[in-house]
PDB file of C-alpha atoms in Angstrom:
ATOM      1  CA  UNK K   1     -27.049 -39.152  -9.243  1.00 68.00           C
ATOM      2  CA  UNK K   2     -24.754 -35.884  -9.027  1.00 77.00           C
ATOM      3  CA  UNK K   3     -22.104 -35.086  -6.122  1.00 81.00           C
ATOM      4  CA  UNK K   4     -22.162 -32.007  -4.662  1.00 79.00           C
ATOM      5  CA  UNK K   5     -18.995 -31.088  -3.171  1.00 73.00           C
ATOM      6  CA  UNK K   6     -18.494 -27.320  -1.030  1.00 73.00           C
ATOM      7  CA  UNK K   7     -15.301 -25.974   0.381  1.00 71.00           C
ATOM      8  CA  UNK K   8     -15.473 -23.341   2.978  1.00 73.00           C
ATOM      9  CA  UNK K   9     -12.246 -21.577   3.501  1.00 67.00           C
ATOM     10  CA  UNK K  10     -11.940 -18.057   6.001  1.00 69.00           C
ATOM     11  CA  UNK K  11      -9.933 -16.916   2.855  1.00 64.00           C
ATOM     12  CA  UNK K  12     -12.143 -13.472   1.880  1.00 58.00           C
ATOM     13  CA  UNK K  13     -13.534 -13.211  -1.533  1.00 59.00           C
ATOM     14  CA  UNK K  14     -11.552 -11.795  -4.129  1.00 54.00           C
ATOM     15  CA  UNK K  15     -13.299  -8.190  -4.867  1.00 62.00           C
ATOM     16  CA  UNK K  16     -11.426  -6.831  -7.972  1.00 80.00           C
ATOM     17  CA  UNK K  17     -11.113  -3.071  -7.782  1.00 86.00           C
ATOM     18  CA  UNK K  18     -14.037  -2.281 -10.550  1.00 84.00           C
ATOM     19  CA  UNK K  19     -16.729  -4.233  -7.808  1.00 88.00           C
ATOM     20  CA  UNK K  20     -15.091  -2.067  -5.146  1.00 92.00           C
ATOM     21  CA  UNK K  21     -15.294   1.025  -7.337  1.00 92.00           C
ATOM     22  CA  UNK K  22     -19.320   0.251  -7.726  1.00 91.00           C
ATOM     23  CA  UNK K  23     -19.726  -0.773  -4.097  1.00 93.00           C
ATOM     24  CA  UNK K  24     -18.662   2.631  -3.338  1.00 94.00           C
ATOM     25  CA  UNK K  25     -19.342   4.813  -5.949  1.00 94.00           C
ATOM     26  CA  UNK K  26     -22.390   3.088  -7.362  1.00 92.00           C
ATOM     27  CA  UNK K  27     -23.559   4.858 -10.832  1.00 91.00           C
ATOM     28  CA  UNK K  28     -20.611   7.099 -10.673  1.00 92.00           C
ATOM     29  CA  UNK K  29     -18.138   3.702 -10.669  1.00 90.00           C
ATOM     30  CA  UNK K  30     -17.156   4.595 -14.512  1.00 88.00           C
ATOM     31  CA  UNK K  31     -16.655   8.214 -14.269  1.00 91.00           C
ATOM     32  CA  UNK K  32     -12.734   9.421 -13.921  1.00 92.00           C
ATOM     33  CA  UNK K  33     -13.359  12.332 -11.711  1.00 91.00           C
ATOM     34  CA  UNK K  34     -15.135  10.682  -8.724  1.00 92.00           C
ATOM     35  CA  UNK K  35     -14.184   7.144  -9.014  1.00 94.00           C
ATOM     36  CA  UNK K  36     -10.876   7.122 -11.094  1.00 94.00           C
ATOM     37  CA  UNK K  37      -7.761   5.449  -9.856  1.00 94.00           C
ATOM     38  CA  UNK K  38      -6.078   9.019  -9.174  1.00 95.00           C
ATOM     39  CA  UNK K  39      -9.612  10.768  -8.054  1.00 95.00           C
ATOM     40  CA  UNK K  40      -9.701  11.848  -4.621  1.00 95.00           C
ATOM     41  CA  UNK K  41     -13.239  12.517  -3.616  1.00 94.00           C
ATOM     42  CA  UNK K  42     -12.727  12.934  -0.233  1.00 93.00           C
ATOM     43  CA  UNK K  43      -9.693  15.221  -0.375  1.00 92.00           C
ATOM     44  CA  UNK K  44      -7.915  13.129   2.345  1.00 91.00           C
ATOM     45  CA  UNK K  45      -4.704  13.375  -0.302  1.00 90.00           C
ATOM     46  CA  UNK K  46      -4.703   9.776  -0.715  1.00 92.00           C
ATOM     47  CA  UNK K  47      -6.014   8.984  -4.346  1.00 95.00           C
ATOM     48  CA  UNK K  48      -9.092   5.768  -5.239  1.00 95.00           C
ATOM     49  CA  UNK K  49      -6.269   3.161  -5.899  1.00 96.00           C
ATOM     50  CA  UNK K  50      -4.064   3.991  -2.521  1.00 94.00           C
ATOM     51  CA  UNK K  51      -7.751   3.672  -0.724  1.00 94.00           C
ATOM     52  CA  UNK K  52      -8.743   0.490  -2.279  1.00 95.00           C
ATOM     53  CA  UNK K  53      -5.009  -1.058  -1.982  1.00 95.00           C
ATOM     54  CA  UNK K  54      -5.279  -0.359   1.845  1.00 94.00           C
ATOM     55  CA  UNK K  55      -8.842  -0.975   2.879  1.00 92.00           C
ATOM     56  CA  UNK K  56      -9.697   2.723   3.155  1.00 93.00           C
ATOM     57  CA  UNK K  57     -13.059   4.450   2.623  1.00 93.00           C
ATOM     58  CA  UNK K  58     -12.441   6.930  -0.194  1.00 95.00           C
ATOM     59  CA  UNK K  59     -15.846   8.774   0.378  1.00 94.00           C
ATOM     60  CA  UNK K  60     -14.746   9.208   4.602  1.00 92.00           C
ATOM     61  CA  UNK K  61     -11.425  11.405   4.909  1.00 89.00           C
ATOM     62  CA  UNK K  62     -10.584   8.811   8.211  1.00 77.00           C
ATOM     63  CA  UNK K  63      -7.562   9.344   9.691  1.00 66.00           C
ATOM     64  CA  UNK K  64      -7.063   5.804  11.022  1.00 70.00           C
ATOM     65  CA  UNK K  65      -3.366   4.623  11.142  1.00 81.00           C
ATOM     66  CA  UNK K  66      -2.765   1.683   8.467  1.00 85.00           C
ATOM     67  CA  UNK K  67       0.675   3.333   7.957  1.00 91.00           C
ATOM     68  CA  UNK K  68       3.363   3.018  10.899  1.00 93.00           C
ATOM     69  CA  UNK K  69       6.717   4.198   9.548  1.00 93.00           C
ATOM     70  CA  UNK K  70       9.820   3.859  12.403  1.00 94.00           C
ATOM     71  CA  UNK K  71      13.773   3.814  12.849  1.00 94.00           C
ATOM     72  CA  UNK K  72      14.111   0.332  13.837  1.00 93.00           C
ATOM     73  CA  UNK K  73      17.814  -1.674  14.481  1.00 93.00           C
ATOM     74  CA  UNK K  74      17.677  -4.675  12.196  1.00 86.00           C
ATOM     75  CA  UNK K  75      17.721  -7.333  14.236  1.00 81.00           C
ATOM     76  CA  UNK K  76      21.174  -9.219  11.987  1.00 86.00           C
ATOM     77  CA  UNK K  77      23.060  -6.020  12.681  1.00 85.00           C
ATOM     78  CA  UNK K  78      23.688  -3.609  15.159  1.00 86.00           C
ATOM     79  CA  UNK K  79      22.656  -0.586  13.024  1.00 93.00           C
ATOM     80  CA  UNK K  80      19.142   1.289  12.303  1.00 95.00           C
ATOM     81  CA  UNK K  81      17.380   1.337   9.377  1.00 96.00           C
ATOM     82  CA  UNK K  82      14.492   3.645   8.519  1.00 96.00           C
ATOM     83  CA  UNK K  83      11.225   1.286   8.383  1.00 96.00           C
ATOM     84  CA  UNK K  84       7.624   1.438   6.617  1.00 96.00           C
ATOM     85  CA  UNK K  85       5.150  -0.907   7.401  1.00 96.00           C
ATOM     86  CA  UNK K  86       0.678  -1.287   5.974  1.00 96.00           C
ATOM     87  CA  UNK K  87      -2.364  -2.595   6.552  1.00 95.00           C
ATOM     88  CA  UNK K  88      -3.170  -4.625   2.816  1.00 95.00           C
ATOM     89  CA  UNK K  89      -6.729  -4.908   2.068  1.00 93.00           C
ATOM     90  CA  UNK K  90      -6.356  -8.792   1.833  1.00 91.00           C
ATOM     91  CA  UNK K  91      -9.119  -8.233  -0.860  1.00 89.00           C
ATOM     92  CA  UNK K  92      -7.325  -6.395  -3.278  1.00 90.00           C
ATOM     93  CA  UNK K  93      -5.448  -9.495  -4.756  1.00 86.00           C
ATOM     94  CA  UNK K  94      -4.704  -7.096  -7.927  1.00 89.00           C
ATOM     95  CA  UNK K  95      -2.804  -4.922  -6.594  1.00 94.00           C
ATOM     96  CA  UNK K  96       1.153  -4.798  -6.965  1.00 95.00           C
ATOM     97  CA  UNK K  97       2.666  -3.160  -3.609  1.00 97.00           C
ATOM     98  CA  UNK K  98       6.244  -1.644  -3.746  1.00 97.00           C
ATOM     99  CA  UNK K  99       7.944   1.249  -1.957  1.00 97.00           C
ATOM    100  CA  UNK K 100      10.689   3.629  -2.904  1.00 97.00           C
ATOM    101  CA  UNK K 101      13.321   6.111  -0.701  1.00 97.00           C
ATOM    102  CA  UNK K 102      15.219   9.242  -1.833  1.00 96.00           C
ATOM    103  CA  UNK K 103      17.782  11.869   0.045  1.00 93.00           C
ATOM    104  CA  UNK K 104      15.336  15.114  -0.184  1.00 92.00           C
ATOM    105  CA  UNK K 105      12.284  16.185  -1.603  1.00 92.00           C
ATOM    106  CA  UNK K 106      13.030  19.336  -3.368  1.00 89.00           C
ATOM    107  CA  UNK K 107      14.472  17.819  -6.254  1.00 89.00           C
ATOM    108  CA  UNK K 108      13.605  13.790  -5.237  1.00 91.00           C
ATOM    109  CA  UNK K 109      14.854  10.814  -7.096  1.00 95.00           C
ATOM    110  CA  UNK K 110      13.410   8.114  -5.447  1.00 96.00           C
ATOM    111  CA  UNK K 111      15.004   4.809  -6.275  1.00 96.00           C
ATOM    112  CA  UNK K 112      13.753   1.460  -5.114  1.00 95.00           C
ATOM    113  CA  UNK K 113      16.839   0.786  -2.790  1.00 95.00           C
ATOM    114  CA  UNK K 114      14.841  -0.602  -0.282  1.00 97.00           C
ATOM    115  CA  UNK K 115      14.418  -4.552   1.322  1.00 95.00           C
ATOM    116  CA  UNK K 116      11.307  -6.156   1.872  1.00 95.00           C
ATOM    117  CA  UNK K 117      10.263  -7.430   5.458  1.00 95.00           C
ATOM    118  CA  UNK K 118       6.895  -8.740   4.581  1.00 96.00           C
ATOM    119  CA  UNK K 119       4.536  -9.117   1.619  1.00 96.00           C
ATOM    120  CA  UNK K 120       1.436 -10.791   2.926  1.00 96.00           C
ATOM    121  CA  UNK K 121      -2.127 -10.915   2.294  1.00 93.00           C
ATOM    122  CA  UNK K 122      -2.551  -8.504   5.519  1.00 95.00           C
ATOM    123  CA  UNK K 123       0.795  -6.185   5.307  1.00 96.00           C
ATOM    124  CA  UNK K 124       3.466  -5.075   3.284  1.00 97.00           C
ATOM    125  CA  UNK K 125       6.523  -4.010   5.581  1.00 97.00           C
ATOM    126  CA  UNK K 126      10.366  -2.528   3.817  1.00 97.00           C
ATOM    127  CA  UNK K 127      13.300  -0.961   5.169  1.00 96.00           C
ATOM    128  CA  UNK K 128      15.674   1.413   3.193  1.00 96.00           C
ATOM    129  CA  UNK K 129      19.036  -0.079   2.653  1.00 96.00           C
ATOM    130  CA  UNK K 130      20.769   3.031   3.498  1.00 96.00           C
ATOM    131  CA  UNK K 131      21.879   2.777   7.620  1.00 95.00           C
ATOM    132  CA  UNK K 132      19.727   5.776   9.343  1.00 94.00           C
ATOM    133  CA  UNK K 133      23.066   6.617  10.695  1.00 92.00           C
ATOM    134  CA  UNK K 134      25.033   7.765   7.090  1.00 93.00           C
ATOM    135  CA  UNK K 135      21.770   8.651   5.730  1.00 91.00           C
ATOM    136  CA  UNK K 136      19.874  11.036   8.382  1.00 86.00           C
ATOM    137  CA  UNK K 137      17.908  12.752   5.601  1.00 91.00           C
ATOM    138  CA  UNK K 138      15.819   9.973   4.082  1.00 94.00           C
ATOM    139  CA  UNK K 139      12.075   9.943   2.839  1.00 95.00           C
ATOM    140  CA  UNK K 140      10.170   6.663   1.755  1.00 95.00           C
ATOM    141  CA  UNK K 141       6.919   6.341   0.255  1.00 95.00           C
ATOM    142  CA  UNK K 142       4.685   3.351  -0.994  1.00 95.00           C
ATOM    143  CA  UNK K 143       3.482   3.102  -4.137  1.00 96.00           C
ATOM    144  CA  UNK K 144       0.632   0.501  -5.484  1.00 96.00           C
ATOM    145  CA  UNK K 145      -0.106  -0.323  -8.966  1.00 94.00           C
ATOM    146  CA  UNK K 146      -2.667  -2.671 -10.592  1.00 91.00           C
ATOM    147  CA  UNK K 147      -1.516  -5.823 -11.456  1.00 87.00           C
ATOM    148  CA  UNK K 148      -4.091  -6.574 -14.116  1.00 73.00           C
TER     149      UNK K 148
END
């Protein structure tokens, strides 16, 4: 006789970013210029990869926050740091989440000086390490990158 053993878990399925890619782009899923990592077919400015990383629709140009960036006192010390913090898509177990700051943006060099808050299957949180009040010009961005 054979054993048949299940395990339910509320853990979501792991969708790699090429089933993604032909969930939304269907025949189209191979082609660079609609469904490429840097393709942005709904001109919202936020390229395939960015939309799959954070659990966005890259054929709707939504404007739904997933994004909340602040000036927040870090709660060790009595000083303010400038904050970023995302929505994951808990799905997109491939991805590799990171964020970077620099001083200006007309000639940027964005360095990774920044600490992470939170890395979780839900949200990805940093703060620069430069105190909002010796730094009052700063910029941060994320950045995502496949992981394999």
């Amino acid at each position: 006789s054979a054993v048949l053993t299940l395990t339910v878990t509320p853990v979501p399925p792991v969708v790699p970013v090429t089933q993604w890619l032909r969930s939304h782009f269907g025949a189209s899923a191979n082609t660079q210029v609609a469904a490429g990592d840097q393709a942005d077919p709904d001109g919202d400015g936020m390229p395939n990869l960015f939309e799959y990383a954070f659990g966005r629709d890259p054929l709707n140009s939504d404007s739904a926050d997933f994004m909340q960036a602040h000036i927040q006192p870090d709660p060790k010390e009595a000083v303010n740091y400038l904050t970023i913090a995302a929505a994951k898509n808990p799905a997109a177990t491939n991805i590799v989440y990171s964020a970077s700051v620099c001083d200006g943006l007309a000639e940027p060099r964005w360095t990774n000086t920044v600490t992470g808050l939170q890395d979780t299957r839900a949200t990805f949180a940093v703060r620069d390490n430069a105190r909002s009040s010796s730094a009052p010009h700063r910029f941060m961005r994320l950045n995502v990158k496949r992981s394999f």
